[in-house]
PDB file of C-alpha atoms in Angstrom:
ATOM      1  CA  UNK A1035      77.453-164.457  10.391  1.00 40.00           C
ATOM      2  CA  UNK A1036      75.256-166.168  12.947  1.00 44.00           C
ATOM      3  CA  UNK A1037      76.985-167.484  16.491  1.00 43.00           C
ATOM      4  CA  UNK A1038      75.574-170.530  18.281  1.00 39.00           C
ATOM      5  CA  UNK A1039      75.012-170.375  22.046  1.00 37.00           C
ATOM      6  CA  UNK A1040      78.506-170.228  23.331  1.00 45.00           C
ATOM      7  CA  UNK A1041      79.640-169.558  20.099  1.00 50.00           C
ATOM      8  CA  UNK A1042      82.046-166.513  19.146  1.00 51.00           C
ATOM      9  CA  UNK A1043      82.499-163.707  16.983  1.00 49.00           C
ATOM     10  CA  UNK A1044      85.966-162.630  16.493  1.00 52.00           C
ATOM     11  CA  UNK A1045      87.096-164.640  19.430  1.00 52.00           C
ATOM     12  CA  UNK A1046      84.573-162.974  21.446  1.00 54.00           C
ATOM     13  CA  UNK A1047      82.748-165.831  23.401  1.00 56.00           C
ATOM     14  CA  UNK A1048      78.931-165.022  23.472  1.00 55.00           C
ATOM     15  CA  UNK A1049      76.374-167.152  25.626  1.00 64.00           C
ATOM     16  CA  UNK A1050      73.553-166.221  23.124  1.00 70.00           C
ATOM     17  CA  UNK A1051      73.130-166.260  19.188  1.00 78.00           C
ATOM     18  CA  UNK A1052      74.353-162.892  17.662  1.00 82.00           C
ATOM     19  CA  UNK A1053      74.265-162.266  14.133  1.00 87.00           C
ATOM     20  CA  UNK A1054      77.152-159.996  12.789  1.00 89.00           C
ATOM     21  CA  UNK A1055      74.493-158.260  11.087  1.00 90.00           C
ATOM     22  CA  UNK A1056      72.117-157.440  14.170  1.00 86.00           C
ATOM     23  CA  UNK A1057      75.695-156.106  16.011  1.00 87.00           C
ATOM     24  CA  UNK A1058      76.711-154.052  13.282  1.00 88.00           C
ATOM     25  CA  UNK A1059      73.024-152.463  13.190  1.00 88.00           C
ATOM     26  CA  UNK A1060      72.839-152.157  17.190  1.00 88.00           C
ATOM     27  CA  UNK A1061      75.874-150.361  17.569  1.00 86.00           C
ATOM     28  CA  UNK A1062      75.255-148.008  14.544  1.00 87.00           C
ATOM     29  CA  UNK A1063      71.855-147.235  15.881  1.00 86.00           C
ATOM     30  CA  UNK A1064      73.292-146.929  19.441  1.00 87.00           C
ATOM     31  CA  UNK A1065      75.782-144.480  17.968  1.00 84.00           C
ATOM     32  CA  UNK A1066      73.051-142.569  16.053  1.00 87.00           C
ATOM     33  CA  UNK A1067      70.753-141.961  18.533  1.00 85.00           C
ATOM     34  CA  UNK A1068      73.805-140.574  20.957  1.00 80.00           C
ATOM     35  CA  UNK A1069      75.182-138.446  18.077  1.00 80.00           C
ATOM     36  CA  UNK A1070      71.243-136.989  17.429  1.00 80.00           C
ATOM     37  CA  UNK A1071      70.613-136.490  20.965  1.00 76.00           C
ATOM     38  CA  UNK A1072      73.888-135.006  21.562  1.00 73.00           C
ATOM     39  CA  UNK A1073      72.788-132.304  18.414  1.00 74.00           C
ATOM     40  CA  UNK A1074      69.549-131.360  20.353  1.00 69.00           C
ATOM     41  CA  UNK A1075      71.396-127.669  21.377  1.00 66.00           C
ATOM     42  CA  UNK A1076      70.095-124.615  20.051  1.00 59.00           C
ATOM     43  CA  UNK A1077      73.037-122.692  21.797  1.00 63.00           C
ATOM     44  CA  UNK A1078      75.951-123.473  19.742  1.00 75.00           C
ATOM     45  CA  UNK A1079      77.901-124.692  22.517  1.00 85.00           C
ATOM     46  CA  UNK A1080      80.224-127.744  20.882  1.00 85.00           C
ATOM     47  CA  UNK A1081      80.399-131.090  21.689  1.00 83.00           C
ATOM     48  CA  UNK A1082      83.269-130.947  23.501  1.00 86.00           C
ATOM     49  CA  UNK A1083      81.771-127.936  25.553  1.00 91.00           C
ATOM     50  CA  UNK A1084      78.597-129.851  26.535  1.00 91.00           C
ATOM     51  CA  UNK A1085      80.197-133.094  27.631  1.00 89.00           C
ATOM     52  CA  UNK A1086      82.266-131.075  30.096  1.00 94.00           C
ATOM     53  CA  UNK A1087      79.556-129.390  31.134  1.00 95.00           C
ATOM     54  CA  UNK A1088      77.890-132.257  31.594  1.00 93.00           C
ATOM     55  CA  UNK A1089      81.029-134.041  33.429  1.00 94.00           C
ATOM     56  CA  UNK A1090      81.399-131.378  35.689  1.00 96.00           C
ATOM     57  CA  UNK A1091      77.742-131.390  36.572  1.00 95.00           C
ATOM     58  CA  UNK A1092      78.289-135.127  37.525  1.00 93.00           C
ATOM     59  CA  UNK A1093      81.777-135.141  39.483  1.00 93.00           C
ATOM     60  CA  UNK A1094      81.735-131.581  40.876  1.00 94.00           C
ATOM     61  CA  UNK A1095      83.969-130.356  42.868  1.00 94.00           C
ATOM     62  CA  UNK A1096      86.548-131.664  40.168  1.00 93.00           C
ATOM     63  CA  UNK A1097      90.230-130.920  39.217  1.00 92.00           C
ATOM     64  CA  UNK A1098      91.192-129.975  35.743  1.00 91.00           C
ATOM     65  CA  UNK A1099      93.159-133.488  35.542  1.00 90.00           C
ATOM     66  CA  UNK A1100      90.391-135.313  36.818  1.00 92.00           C
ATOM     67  CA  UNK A1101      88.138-134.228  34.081  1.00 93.00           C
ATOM     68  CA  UNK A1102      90.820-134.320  31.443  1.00 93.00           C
ATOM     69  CA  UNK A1103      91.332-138.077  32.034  1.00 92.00           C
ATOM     70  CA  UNK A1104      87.707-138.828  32.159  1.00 89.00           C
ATOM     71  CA  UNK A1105      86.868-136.887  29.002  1.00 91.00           C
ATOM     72  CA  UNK A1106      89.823-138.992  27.213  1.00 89.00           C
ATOM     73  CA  UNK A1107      91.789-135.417  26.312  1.00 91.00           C
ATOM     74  CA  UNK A1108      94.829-133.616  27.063  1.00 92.00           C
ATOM     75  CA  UNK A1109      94.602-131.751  30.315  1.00 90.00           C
ATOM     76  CA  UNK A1110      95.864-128.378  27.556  1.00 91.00           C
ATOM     77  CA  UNK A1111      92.644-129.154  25.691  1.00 92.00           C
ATOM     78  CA  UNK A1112      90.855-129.366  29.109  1.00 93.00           C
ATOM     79  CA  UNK A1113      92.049-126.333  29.979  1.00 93.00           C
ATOM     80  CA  UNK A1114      91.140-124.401  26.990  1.00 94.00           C
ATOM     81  CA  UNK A1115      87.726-125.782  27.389  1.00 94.00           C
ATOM     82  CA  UNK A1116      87.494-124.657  30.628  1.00 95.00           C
ATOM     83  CA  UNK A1117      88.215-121.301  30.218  1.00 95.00           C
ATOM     84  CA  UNK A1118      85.588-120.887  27.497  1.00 95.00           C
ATOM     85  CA  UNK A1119      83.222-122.262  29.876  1.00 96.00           C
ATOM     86  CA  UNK A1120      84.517-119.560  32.060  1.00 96.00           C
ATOM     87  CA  UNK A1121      84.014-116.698  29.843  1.00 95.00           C
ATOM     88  CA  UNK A1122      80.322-117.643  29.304  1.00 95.00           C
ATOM     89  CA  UNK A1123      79.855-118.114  32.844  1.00 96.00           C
ATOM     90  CA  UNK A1124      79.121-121.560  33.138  1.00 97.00           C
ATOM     91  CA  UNK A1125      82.160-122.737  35.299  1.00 97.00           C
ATOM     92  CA  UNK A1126      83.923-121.239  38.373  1.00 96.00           C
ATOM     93  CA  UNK A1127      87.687-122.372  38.860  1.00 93.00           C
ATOM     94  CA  UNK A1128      88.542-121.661  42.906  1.00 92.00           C
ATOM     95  CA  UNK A1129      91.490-123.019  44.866  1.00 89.00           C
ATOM     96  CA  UNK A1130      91.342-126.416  46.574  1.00 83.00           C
ATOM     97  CA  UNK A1131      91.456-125.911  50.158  1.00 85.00           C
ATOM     98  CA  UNK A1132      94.014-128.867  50.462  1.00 83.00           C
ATOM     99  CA  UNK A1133      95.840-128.131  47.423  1.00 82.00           C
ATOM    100  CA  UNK A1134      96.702-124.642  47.100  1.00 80.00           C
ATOM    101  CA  UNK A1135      98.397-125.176  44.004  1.00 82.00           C
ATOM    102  CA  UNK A1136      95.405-127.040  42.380  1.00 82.00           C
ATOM    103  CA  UNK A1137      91.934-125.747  41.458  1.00 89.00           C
ATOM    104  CA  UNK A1138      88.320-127.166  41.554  1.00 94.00           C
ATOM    105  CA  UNK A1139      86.026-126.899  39.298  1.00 95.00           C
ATOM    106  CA  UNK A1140      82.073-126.382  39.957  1.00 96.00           C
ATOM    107  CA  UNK A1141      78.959-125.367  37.710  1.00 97.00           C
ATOM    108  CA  UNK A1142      77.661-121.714  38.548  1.00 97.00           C
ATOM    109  CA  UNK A1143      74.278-121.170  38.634  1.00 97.00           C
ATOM    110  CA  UNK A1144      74.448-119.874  34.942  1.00 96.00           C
ATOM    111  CA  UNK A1145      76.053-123.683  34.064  1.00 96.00           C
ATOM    112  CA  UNK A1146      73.397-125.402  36.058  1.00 96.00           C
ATOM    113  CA  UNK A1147      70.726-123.682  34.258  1.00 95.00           C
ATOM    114  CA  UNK A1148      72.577-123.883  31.142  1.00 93.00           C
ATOM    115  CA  UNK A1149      72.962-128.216  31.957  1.00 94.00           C
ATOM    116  CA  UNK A1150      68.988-128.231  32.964  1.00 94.00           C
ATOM    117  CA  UNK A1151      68.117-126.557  29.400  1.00 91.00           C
ATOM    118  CA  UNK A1152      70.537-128.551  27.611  1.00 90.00           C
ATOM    119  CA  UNK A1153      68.741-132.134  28.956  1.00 89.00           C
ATOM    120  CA  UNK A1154      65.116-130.479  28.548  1.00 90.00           C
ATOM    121  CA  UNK A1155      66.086-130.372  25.125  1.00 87.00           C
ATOM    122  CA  UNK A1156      66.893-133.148  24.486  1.00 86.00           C
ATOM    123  CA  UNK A1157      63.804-134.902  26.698  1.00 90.00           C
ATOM    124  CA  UNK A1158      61.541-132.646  24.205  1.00 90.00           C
ATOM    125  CA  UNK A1159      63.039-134.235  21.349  1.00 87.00           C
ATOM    126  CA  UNK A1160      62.888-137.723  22.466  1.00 89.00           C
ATOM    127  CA  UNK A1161      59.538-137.683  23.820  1.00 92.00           C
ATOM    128  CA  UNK A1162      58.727-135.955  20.474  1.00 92.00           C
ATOM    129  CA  UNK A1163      59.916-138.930  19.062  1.00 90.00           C
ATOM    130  CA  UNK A1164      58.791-141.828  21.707  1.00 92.00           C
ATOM    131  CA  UNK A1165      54.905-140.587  20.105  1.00 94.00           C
ATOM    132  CA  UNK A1166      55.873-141.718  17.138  1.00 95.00           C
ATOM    133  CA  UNK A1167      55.951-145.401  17.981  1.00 93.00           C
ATOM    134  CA  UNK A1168      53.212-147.642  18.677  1.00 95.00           C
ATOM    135  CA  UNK A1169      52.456-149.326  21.848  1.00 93.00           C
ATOM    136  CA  UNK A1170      54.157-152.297  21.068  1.00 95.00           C
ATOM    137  CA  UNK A1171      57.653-150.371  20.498  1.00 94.00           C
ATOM    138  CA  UNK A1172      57.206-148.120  23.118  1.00 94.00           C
ATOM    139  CA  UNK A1173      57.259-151.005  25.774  1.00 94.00           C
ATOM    140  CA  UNK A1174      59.984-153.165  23.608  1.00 93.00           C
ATOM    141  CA  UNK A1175      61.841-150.317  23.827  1.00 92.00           C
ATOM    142  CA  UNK A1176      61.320-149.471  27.242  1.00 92.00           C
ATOM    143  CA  UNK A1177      61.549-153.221  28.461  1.00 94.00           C
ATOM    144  CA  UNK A1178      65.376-153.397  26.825  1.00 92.00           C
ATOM    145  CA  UNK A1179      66.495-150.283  29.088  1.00 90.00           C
ATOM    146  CA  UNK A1180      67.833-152.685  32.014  1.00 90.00           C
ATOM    147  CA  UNK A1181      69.810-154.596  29.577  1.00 88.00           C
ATOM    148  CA  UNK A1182      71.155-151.071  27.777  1.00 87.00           C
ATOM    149  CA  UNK A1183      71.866-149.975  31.402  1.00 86.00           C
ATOM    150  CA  UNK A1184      74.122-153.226  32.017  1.00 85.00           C
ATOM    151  CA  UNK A1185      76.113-152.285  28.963  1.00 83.00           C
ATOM    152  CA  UNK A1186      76.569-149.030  30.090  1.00 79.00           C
ATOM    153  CA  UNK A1187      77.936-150.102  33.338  1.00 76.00           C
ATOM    154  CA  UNK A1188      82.472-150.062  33.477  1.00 69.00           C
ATOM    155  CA  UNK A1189      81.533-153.034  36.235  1.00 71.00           C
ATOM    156  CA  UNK A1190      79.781-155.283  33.553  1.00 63.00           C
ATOM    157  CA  UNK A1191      81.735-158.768  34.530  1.00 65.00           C
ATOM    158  CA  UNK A1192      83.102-160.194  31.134  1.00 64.00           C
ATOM    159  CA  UNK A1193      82.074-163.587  30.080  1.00 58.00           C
ATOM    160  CA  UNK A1194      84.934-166.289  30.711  1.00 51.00           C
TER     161      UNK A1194
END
């Protein structure tokens, strides 16, 4: 299906011409490339383990609620994370100074190192990768990466 400036797909008003087919193939190779970079970890931590990881990297100091809302889970599946993360000495759970009852969460320096290894990973295999294209992809792709940026941002106005 092809949409005419200000057309729509599904109801969705558009301000350019989208082809069903070119969204269906954006946001499967979107997906891809996420799910392979997210794969580049010789460690065997899981998914779940790494995007906390990563979360905690990002917000710390951070309560287990905090991070069990932002990863989209139950703050029992948080918590179970957690304490793995704990046991391989990634993660350090101390009381909040104006919560006694609540905890923070930071990386230790084992987690920070762990986090830094984790993203050189996956820079290897994507720079690995970026050879592989000519000159003329390489700088298509790299010219897109303020519009994939926009969609990325939660602040992204939506189209009336």
């Amino acid at each position: 299906m092809t949409t005419t400036t200000g057309g729509s797909i599904d109801g969705v008003r558009h301000k350019h011409a989208i082809r069903r087919e070119d969204l269906t193939r954006l946001r499967m190779t979107l997906g891809r490339l996420g799910r392979v970079l997210r794969q580049q970890n010789d460690e065997g931590l899981s998914y779940a383990l790494i995007s906390l990881l990563f979360n905690i990297g990002r917000n710390q100091p951070v309560s287990a609620g905090e991070l069990a809302a932002s990863e989209g889970v139950s703050p029992p599946s948080v918590t179970r994370s957690l304490n793995r993360l704990i046991e391989l000495g990634y993660v350090s759970r101390t009381a909040d100074p104006a919560d006694r009852r609540a905890a923070l969460i930071e990386l230790t320096p084992s987690g920070v190192q762990e986090r830094q290894k984790l993203l050189k990973s996956r820079e290897v295999w994507l720079e690995e990768h970026l050879a592989r294209l000519d000159g003329t992809e390489l700088y298509s792709l790299l010219a897109a990466l303020p519009a994939l940026e926009r969609l990325c941002d939660p602040e992204l106005p939506r189209q009336p």
